[in-house]
XYZ file of C-alpha atoms in Angstrom:
619
model
C -44.633 34.533 87.643
C -47.160 31.506 88.726
C -46.771 32.137 92.814
C -47.317 35.697 91.708
C -50.273 35.921 89.251
C -52.098 32.601 91.152
C -52.043 31.117 87.595
C -51.221 28.014 85.931
C -48.429 28.602 82.767
C -48.529 25.984 80.204
C -44.976 25.458 79.736
C -45.022 22.466 77.738
C -47.554 23.936 75.559
C -45.376 27.379 75.006
C -42.299 25.451 74.496
C -44.193 23.358 71.623
C -45.457 26.849 70.146
C -42.121 28.385 69.980
C -40.231 25.386 68.393
C -43.527 25.411 66.068
C -42.987 29.034 65.278
C -39.227 28.700 64.875
C -39.579 25.502 62.569
C -41.961 27.522 60.440
C -39.946 30.363 60.158
C -37.614 30.594 56.879
C -34.043 31.449 58.682
C -30.994 31.810 56.004
C -28.851 30.019 58.587
C -26.299 30.863 56.273
C -23.644 30.600 59.084
C -21.319 33.360 57.669
C -19.483 36.816 57.925
C -19.480 39.550 55.372
C -16.417 40.520 56.375
C -14.561 36.746 55.834
C -17.104 35.595 52.966
C -18.138 32.072 52.920
C -14.991 30.820 52.771
C -12.943 32.177 55.657
C -9.045 32.150 55.580
C -8.341 30.822 59.498
C -10.964 29.174 61.816
C -10.902 28.183 65.239
C -12.032 25.118 66.231
C -13.268 24.142 70.257
C -15.633 21.684 71.809
C -17.975 22.474 74.201
C -19.371 19.578 76.435
C -20.657 21.233 79.024
C -23.883 21.476 77.368
C -24.924 17.913 76.926
C -28.410 16.216 77.224
C -29.676 12.943 78.557
C -29.918 9.651 76.051
C -30.624 6.269 77.275
C -27.686 4.132 77.816
C -28.463 1.392 75.184
C -27.982 3.643 72.338
C -24.528 4.215 73.301
C -23.592 0.943 72.271
C -21.338 0.638 69.871
C -22.388 -0.656 66.383
C -20.661 -3.800 64.555
C -17.979 -2.617 62.235
C -19.361 -5.123 59.812
C -22.486 -4.051 59.496
C -21.619 -0.502 59.143
C -22.533 0.842 55.789
C -21.811 4.228 53.700
C -25.356 5.804 54.996
C -23.718 5.669 58.681
C -20.438 7.263 57.618
C -22.384 10.458 55.837
C -25.408 12.441 56.180
C -27.518 15.181 53.927
C -27.839 18.255 55.931
C -30.183 19.337 54.212
C -32.618 16.560 54.300
C -32.386 15.819 57.818
C -32.690 19.488 58.789
C -35.917 19.683 56.862
C -37.044 16.445 58.277
C -36.299 17.663 62.015
C -38.429 21.438 61.230
C -41.208 18.956 59.798
C -41.167 16.772 62.551
C -41.473 19.780 64.971
C -44.062 21.108 62.923
C -46.355 17.909 62.849
C -45.531 17.367 66.859
C -48.547 19.876 67.213
C -50.823 17.763 65.701
C -49.713 14.325 66.384
C -48.540 14.662 70.625
C -51.838 13.410 72.277
C -53.032 11.289 69.288
C -52.910 7.730 68.897
C -51.200 8.362 65.629
C -47.375 8.439 65.512
C -45.372 11.533 63.976
C -44.529 10.694 60.090
C -41.448 12.107 60.173
C -40.016 10.592 63.139
C -36.637 8.695 62.703
C -34.471 6.782 65.054
C -31.547 8.102 66.533
C -28.470 6.995 65.073
C -25.048 8.509 64.968
C -25.946 10.732 61.421
C -28.857 11.766 63.072
C -26.831 14.344 64.962
C -26.450 16.574 62.267
C -24.366 19.003 61.459
C -24.875 22.209 60.059
C -22.459 24.607 57.719
C -23.991 27.345 55.387
C -24.916 26.260 51.872
C -22.261 28.091 50.204
C -19.411 27.219 52.475
C -20.135 23.303 52.231
C -18.572 21.265 49.551
C -22.118 19.518 48.972
C -25.432 18.738 50.857
C -23.747 15.285 51.709
C -21.201 15.591 54.159
C -18.687 13.443 56.567
C -20.139 12.093 59.418
C -17.852 9.355 60.811
C -18.110 9.435 64.456
C -19.344 5.984 64.466
C -15.702 4.832 63.907
C -14.517 6.018 67.178
C -12.745 3.507 69.177
C -13.362 0.522 67.248
C -10.295 -0.997 67.032
C -11.233 -3.833 68.690
C -14.372 -5.382 70.374
C -13.205 -8.237 71.747
C -13.984 -8.423 75.458
C -12.136 -10.722 77.911
C -13.505 -13.633 80.172
C -12.841 -11.706 83.518
C -15.810 -10.076 84.090
C -15.641 -9.926 88.159
C -15.041 -6.507 89.652
C -11.755 -7.338 91.203
C -10.855 -3.359 91.451
C -13.145 -0.868 93.293
C -14.604 1.657 92.329
C -12.601 4.137 93.553
C -9.303 2.790 92.455
C -10.698 2.840 89.236
C -11.604 6.482 89.114
C -8.362 7.448 90.843
C -6.598 6.151 87.241
C -8.657 8.211 85.053
C -8.600 11.427 87.168
C -4.772 10.502 87.123
C -3.141 13.092 84.177
C -0.623 10.577 83.163
C -2.641 7.397 83.378
C -0.122 3.984 83.564
C -0.926 1.687 80.781
C -0.602 -1.093 83.194
C -3.390 0.431 85.676
C -5.908 0.915 82.545
C -5.125 -2.683 81.656
C -5.842 -4.037 84.970
C -9.145 -1.802 84.573
C -10.228 -3.349 81.480
C -10.222 -6.750 82.505
C -11.520 -5.886 85.858
C -14.995 -4.584 83.868
C -14.521 -7.189 81.180
C -13.431 -4.867 78.313
C -10.900 -5.421 75.735
C -7.479 -4.088 77.127
C -6.069 -4.434 73.850
C -5.098 -0.957 71.984
C -3.414 2.687 72.487
C -4.028 3.907 76.176
C -6.564 6.735 74.347
C -8.635 3.340 73.469
C -8.372 1.888 77.098
C -9.832 5.141 78.463
C -12.603 5.555 76.004
C -13.540 1.959 76.557
C -13.478 2.314 80.374
C -15.376 5.546 79.955
C -17.870 4.218 78.116
C -18.851 1.748 80.749
C -19.235 5.069 83.096
C -22.708 5.881 81.057
C -24.372 2.954 83.262
C -24.916 5.626 86.386
C -27.108 2.224 87.975
C -23.650 0.314 88.426
C -20.842 3.159 88.709
C -22.688 6.236 89.876
C -19.253 7.729 91.438
C -17.599 7.017 87.739
C -20.526 8.266 86.077
C -20.161 11.779 87.588
C -16.641 11.480 86.661
C -17.850 11.205 83.168
C -19.745 13.796 83.493
C -16.984 15.927 84.106
C -14.316 14.581 81.916
C -17.078 15.409 78.689
C -18.827 13.090 76.824
C -21.099 14.223 73.960
C -21.623 18.335 73.888
C -20.922 20.330 70.752
C -18.029 21.233 68.376
C -18.103 24.644 66.543
C -15.929 26.842 64.332
C -15.672 30.204 64.074
C -13.807 33.113 62.380
C -11.557 35.172 64.005
C -14.231 37.509 64.647
C -16.415 34.992 66.219
C -18.888 34.115 63.859
C -19.866 30.507 63.598
C -19.256 28.383 60.423
C -19.511 25.269 61.540
C -21.645 23.616 64.285
C -22.251 19.324 65.111
C -23.733 18.245 68.010
C -21.368 14.951 69.474
C -22.333 11.437 70.672
C -18.761 11.353 72.052
C -15.751 13.248 73.323
C -14.692 15.642 71.087
C -11.737 14.112 68.913
C -9.453 14.310 65.720
C -11.969 12.472 63.459
C -14.920 15.273 64.533
C -12.400 18.057 63.149
C -11.657 16.303 60.523
C -15.165 15.737 59.843
C -15.605 19.179 59.499
C -12.823 20.208 57.783
C -13.439 18.029 54.741
C -17.473 19.226 54.774
C -15.836 22.786 53.185
C -15.660 23.783 49.863
C -12.383 25.763 50.339
C -11.148 24.581 53.679
C -9.236 27.509 55.725
C -5.524 28.306 55.031
C -5.113 28.209 58.820
C -6.764 25.977 61.001
C -6.308 26.416 65.055
C -7.526 24.293 67.774
C -6.347 22.802 70.696
C -5.683 18.842 69.227
C -3.852 20.566 66.445
C -1.220 17.521 66.059
C -3.598 15.195 66.250
C -6.175 16.880 63.965
C -3.246 17.183 60.951
C -1.965 13.724 61.539
C -5.944 12.373 61.174
C -6.997 14.126 58.214
C -3.854 13.846 56.410
C -4.119 9.619 57.070
C -7.947 10.236 55.357
C -6.337 12.098 52.275
C -3.340 10.668 51.063
C -1.580 12.876 53.385
C -2.639 15.627 50.737
C -4.532 18.118 53.036
C -2.131 19.880 55.792
C 0.800 20.348 53.147
C 3.421 21.672 53.210
C 5.181 19.972 56.478
C 2.309 18.403 57.914
C 0.407 21.385 58.538
C 3.629 23.170 60.833
C 4.930 26.815 59.833
C 7.979 25.194 58.520
C 10.073 22.195 57.900
C 10.633 19.681 60.858
C 14.479 20.133 61.165
C 16.484 20.411 64.020
C 17.445 23.676 63.363
C 13.694 25.176 63.397
C 13.225 23.375 66.538
C 15.823 24.846 68.359
C 15.057 28.384 66.924
C 11.418 27.925 67.903
C 12.711 26.998 71.445
C 14.636 29.854 71.728
C 12.042 31.998 70.428
C 14.383 33.085 67.502
C 12.490 31.640 64.637
C 10.193 33.684 62.836
C 8.368 32.714 59.845
C 6.477 35.188 57.194
C 4.170 34.355 54.552
C 3.090 36.486 51.244
C -0.458 35.894 51.574
C -1.096 37.008 55.374
C -1.940 40.616 54.745
C -4.522 39.574 52.504
C -6.456 37.473 55.684
C -6.956 41.535 56.925
C -8.846 42.602 53.989
C -11.564 41.618 52.615
C -11.601 42.666 48.746
C -8.677 39.939 47.994
C -9.181 38.027 45.302
C -7.389 35.399 43.378
C -6.538 36.311 39.781
C -6.568 34.222 36.721
C -2.891 34.204 36.657
C -2.393 32.942 40.268
C -5.237 30.296 40.029
C -4.710 26.782 39.127
C -7.613 24.606 37.221
C -6.685 21.443 39.818
C -8.722 18.533 39.664
C -7.631 17.523 43.218
C -9.662 20.266 45.672
C -6.997 19.647 48.198
C -4.303 21.515 45.812
C -6.493 24.544 44.916
C -5.406 28.116 46.119
C -7.759 29.565 48.822
C -10.034 32.300 47.146
C -8.819 34.678 50.010
C -5.267 33.610 50.562
C -4.639 32.903 47.286
C -2.243 29.814 48.426
C -3.049 25.829 48.324
C -0.605 25.593 51.677
C -2.686 24.805 54.900
C -1.752 24.688 58.586
C -2.639 23.167 61.894
C -1.825 25.421 64.535
C -2.262 25.092 68.372
C -4.434 28.260 70.206
C -2.549 30.368 72.258
C -3.766 28.270 75.559
C -2.345 24.928 74.429
C 0.626 25.462 72.366
C 2.995 25.359 75.350
C 1.811 22.170 76.652
C 3.061 19.711 74.072
C 5.310 16.716 74.436
C 6.609 16.315 70.978
C 9.420 18.933 70.353
C 8.191 19.170 66.447
C 4.955 20.428 67.719
C 6.832 23.738 68.497
C 6.759 24.246 65.163
C 2.565 24.632 65.349
C 3.000 28.071 67.554
C 1.320 30.919 66.597
C 4.140 32.973 68.052
C 6.447 31.716 65.201
C 4.543 33.828 62.981
C 4.007 37.524 64.963
C 2.250 38.836 61.495
C -0.156 36.125 61.294
C -1.177 35.853 65.320
C -1.182 39.625 65.197
C -4.648 39.269 62.787
C -5.800 35.854 64.649
C -7.487 35.906 68.292
C -7.630 32.524 68.793
C -9.432 32.860 72.037
C -12.840 33.519 70.370
C -13.930 29.897 70.662
C -13.567 29.930 74.450
C -15.403 33.121 74.700
C -18.473 31.541 72.432
C -18.417 28.889 75.035
C -18.762 31.500 77.935
C -21.231 32.820 76.083
C -23.077 29.434 75.887
C -23.158 28.916 79.603
C -25.744 31.412 79.853
C -27.753 28.699 78.339
C -26.237 25.845 80.017
C -29.407 24.601 82.119
C -32.106 25.145 79.635
C -29.693 23.174 77.023
C -29.095 20.184 79.201
C -32.997 19.585 79.829
C -33.523 19.084 76.052
C -34.365 16.537 74.085
C -32.029 15.297 71.121
C -34.248 17.128 68.457
C -35.019 20.221 70.433
C -31.403 20.425 71.706
C -29.557 20.487 68.232
C -32.391 22.758 66.735
C -32.108 25.136 69.379
C -27.902 25.065 68.924
C -28.267 25.966 65.168
C -31.031 28.379 65.693
C -28.611 30.050 68.780
C -25.856 29.877 66.358
C -27.657 31.769 63.531
C -29.198 34.724 65.947
C -25.481 35.130 67.500
C -23.824 35.426 63.909
C -26.929 37.921 62.659
C -26.024 39.729 65.338
C -22.532 40.307 64.703
C -23.273 40.802 60.893
C -25.677 43.323 61.548
C -23.486 45.402 64.120
C -20.789 45.529 61.221
C -22.571 46.429 58.219
C -24.379 49.046 60.300
C -21.157 50.117 61.300
C -19.636 50.067 58.060
C -22.785 51.981 56.043
C -21.922 54.989 58.871
C -18.479 55.214 58.282
C -18.278 54.670 54.541
C -18.891 57.379 52.022
C -19.797 54.398 49.457
C -22.501 51.952 49.379
C -21.780 48.408 50.302
C -23.532 45.392 49.028
C -22.722 41.584 49.496
C -20.955 40.414 46.607
C -21.122 36.340 45.418
C -18.821 35.536 47.611
C -20.576 36.640 50.962
C -18.255 39.521 51.322
C -19.340 43.260 51.427
C -18.042 45.278 48.334
C -17.960 49.011 47.630
C -19.877 50.930 45.259
C -20.143 54.598 44.030
C -23.112 56.577 45.656
C -24.647 57.295 41.996
C -24.442 54.018 41.094
C -26.063 51.876 43.827
C -28.794 54.676 44.436
C -30.256 52.796 41.481
C -29.616 48.972 42.154
C -32.178 47.231 41.786
C -32.821 43.279 43.266
C -30.915 40.791 41.647
C -32.941 38.694 39.442
C -32.710 34.807 40.209
C -31.625 34.185 36.593
C -28.621 36.418 36.492
C -26.952 34.459 39.417
C -24.951 32.803 36.965
C -22.532 34.270 34.450
C -23.755 34.725 30.990
C -22.166 32.691 28.574
C -23.079 34.969 25.766
C -21.114 37.923 27.135
C -18.169 36.194 28.365
C -15.737 33.019 28.701
C -14.414 33.499 25.457
C -11.911 30.626 24.815
C -10.810 32.242 21.224
C -8.849 35.530 22.382
C -5.729 35.977 20.572
C -3.378 38.743 20.660
C -3.551 41.181 17.381
C -0.654 41.730 15.287
C -0.756 45.348 15.294
C -3.377 48.158 15.545
C -3.025 50.752 12.574
C -1.930 54.100 13.576
C -2.417 53.047 17.056
C -5.647 54.073 16.869
C -8.362 51.674 18.355
C -11.319 50.589 15.977
C -14.916 50.531 17.458
C -16.707 48.164 15.032
C -20.543 48.025 16.466
C -20.447 45.139 18.906
C -23.749 43.838 20.296
C -22.136 42.256 23.264
C -20.455 45.224 24.389
C -23.733 47.171 24.041
C -25.562 44.916 26.295
C -22.915 44.593 28.764
C -22.574 48.750 29.150
C -26.420 49.212 28.702
C -27.216 51.210 31.784
C -30.762 50.471 31.491
C -30.140 46.675 32.846
C -29.610 45.469 35.858
C -26.032 46.496 37.351
C -25.915 43.698 39.571
C -26.283 40.819 36.896
C -23.472 38.791 36.793
C -21.349 39.177 33.268
C -18.605 36.830 33.632
C -15.498 35.565 35.546
C -11.763 36.211 35.303
C -10.320 33.273 37.856
C -12.142 33.315 40.688
C -13.342 37.076 40.484
C -16.735 37.435 39.601
C -17.953 40.475 37.446
C -21.188 42.423 37.110
C -22.066 45.032 34.588
C -21.269 47.583 37.484
C -17.791 46.736 37.510
C -17.568 46.619 33.625
C -19.750 49.956 33.695
C -16.566 51.408 35.532
C -14.416 50.262 33.101
C -16.201 51.184 29.858
C -18.346 54.361 31.124
C -16.965 57.769 32.124
C -16.787 56.503 35.850
C -14.063 55.686 38.312
C -12.495 51.814 37.577
C -12.563 49.777 40.652
C -9.516 47.683 41.799
C -11.089 44.145 40.678
C -11.529 45.378 36.875
C -7.770 46.319 37.216
C -6.691 43.117 38.321
C -8.803 41.324 35.699
C -7.870 43.241 33.070
C -4.185 42.696 33.816
C -4.567 39.396 34.108
C -5.732 39.228 30.298
C -3.306 41.090 29.570
C -0.740 38.706 30.992
C -2.319 35.829 29.322
C -2.309 37.416 25.766
C 1.391 37.946 26.273
C 1.973 34.930 26.806
C 0.285 33.920 23.655
C 2.977 36.186 22.220
C 5.925 34.253 23.905
C 6.286 37.412 26.581
C 6.307 36.230 30.441
C 4.439 38.937 31.711
C 3.616 38.955 35.225
C 0.773 41.421 36.831
C 0.923 41.964 40.637
C -2.323 42.419 42.493
C -3.336 46.131 43.154
C -4.794 44.891 46.503
C -1.271 43.943 47.292
C 0.540 46.777 45.695
C -1.606 49.161 48.375
C -0.027 47.445 51.122
C 3.098 48.131 50.443
C 2.598 51.975 51.546
C 2.245 53.332 55.004
C 0.736 52.648 57.219
C 1.573 48.897 56.524
C 4.465 49.031 55.048
C 4.964 45.534 53.842
C 7.974 43.929 51.936
C 7.251 44.312 48.304
C 9.785 41.359 47.161
C 6.645 39.190 49.257
C 4.251 39.641 46.393
C 6.724 38.810 43.292
C 7.387 35.710 42.108
C 10.439 33.603 42.736
C 11.927 33.994 39.693
C 10.748 37.897 39.089
C 14.507 38.330 37.592
C 13.685 36.087 34.801
C 10.265 37.695 33.742
C 10.083 40.310 30.569
C 7.640 42.488 32.353
C 6.433 43.340 35.293
C 3.413 45.471 36.105
C 2.518 47.564 39.248
C -0.840 49.077 39.196
C -1.114 51.753 41.696
C -3.912 53.717 42.917
C -3.380 57.382 44.386
C -6.402 60.019 44.909
C -8.698 58.396 42.997
C -5.781 58.501 39.964
C -4.196 55.136 38.674
C -0.554 54.677 37.746
C 0.514 52.071 36.031
C 4.665 51.075 36.291
C 6.063 48.889 33.666
C 9.200 47.145 35.254
C 11.556 45.693 33.007
C 13.881 43.348 34.506
C 16.176 42.385 31.989
C 16.559 45.726 30.425
C 16.807 47.500 34.406
C 14.439 49.798 33.090
C 10.983 51.227 34.524
C 8.229 53.276 32.463
C 5.449 54.947 34.714
C 2.382 55.712 32.684
C -0.113 58.276 33.831
C -3.433 58.886 31.554
C -5.022 62.251 31.450
C -7.644 64.140 29.712
C -7.036 67.273 27.818
C -8.825 68.996 25.193
C -11.546 66.418 24.824
C -8.386 63.859 24.024
C -6.830 61.208 26.187
C -3.214 61.485 26.265
C -0.526 59.028 28.090
C 2.740 60.510 29.683
C 5.466 57.912 29.918
C 7.833 58.445 32.416
C 11.441 56.247 31.927
C 14.135 55.571 34.839
């Protein structure tokens, strides 16, 4: 442009103006997909070391373990990112002046702040323990002379299976500790390669091997949920920090180091995170390993079908009020199990036989829903910006990456929402859990904006703890005494989007309850909540009643044809009653199964002569 127009373009001024403008913009940075919600059931992780940046070599000196405090192992993401944005805004006033930027801070391990959405993370303070990498033994040997030439050491590092004896010899030659595992020795050697002036050939090797870069985690639709800039090469510790940052960790975690991630995270959580089977798809037995090797083993899970449905929620009788968040149910899959599996590019290259049980191929129904290559596709997309990202300073690098992933996510969300609005006959809006939900056209046209004060359930309308079953209803006729709470809930002049209450993890708004209490088509989530309350009340009367989720019943029919037994509890034959809600042609039918009596009742309701009739068919 300068040569063509014969002008001088102020590059630095334009760059500063861009970052100043972007920092002033109130981007949401929600980092979620409206199809998967705030807590995706599947996350796919990968690192990209090709988009690294320059740092002074002295910053890579590892701190002494005795001097590491709590602030070095965790970071407040909200405060840190606000500081970065304020620093960029202030740079327009401070650069070129004698006074320093008031928001400047020293570059430390926690300064490389990760980011995940506000509704996805467990809190503003998340773990960042990269400072502990390769800190087992920092003792240096007395030998500091270079008795091995640089080419020999480079050949050792380039070997796919380096011998421990050669690594120990190289460590002694360079004056670093030779105590620890093979990985520790390699990490110590690679650390020295940062000194380009001393070892120029091995410095080039280090750049190819990948130290630093970015770790990103996406759902199966390539939407980024987590990203973090790295000082060192991608490790299991970085993956563990990310997983422990989520409010609801994913049920399925896919990566190229799945075994190392499972062992590391379980060690940090007292073997509570990846369970059962240490994150494998089945138990580590000789029969299972042999079946996996011979491609005869197949694993199925009752929650797999729910991964592909955005409307699946955990009902009250499925959820558990556990104080341990690692044993709580995932809001989408409805299970507390978690699995660490290999992506399709690395599932064949495992030395340990038990790692065969981490292959997605063992669960074909799950593999059909999971595109494990989305992380690699995102890396290819990032390669187009490789040159500019590698030339940036650390703050600009982190800020640009977060903004890049946000715009990437926004493009996918907007495309999906636009397509759904064009094809759907009902209006859609984003619900409390970050998923798109359907509403009837008549109701959606009058939906106002949700008030800030209405984001939490109203305790005066819901959450009653004194619900009990009535002994009898006189003449089977429901009495209708004045009820101010009911009148408030069904008040059509109030906001339909006001949150009234919750049953388990299903949040109910006024619009949901209006579909139940007024002359409208009832929504499936409301049906699930009603049947859940029915199960609770029946339990109070000594009856064991199980209500099947209506979304699961829908999968029994063509074209999915799922096995109905996968949706039933193991003790289904001992239940007093099992209820199946079924919607067909906008009409609900309730099937009541009495296992002990081996009898089925089918209840259908219809309106005739201004009277509500219930037809019961028994067999």
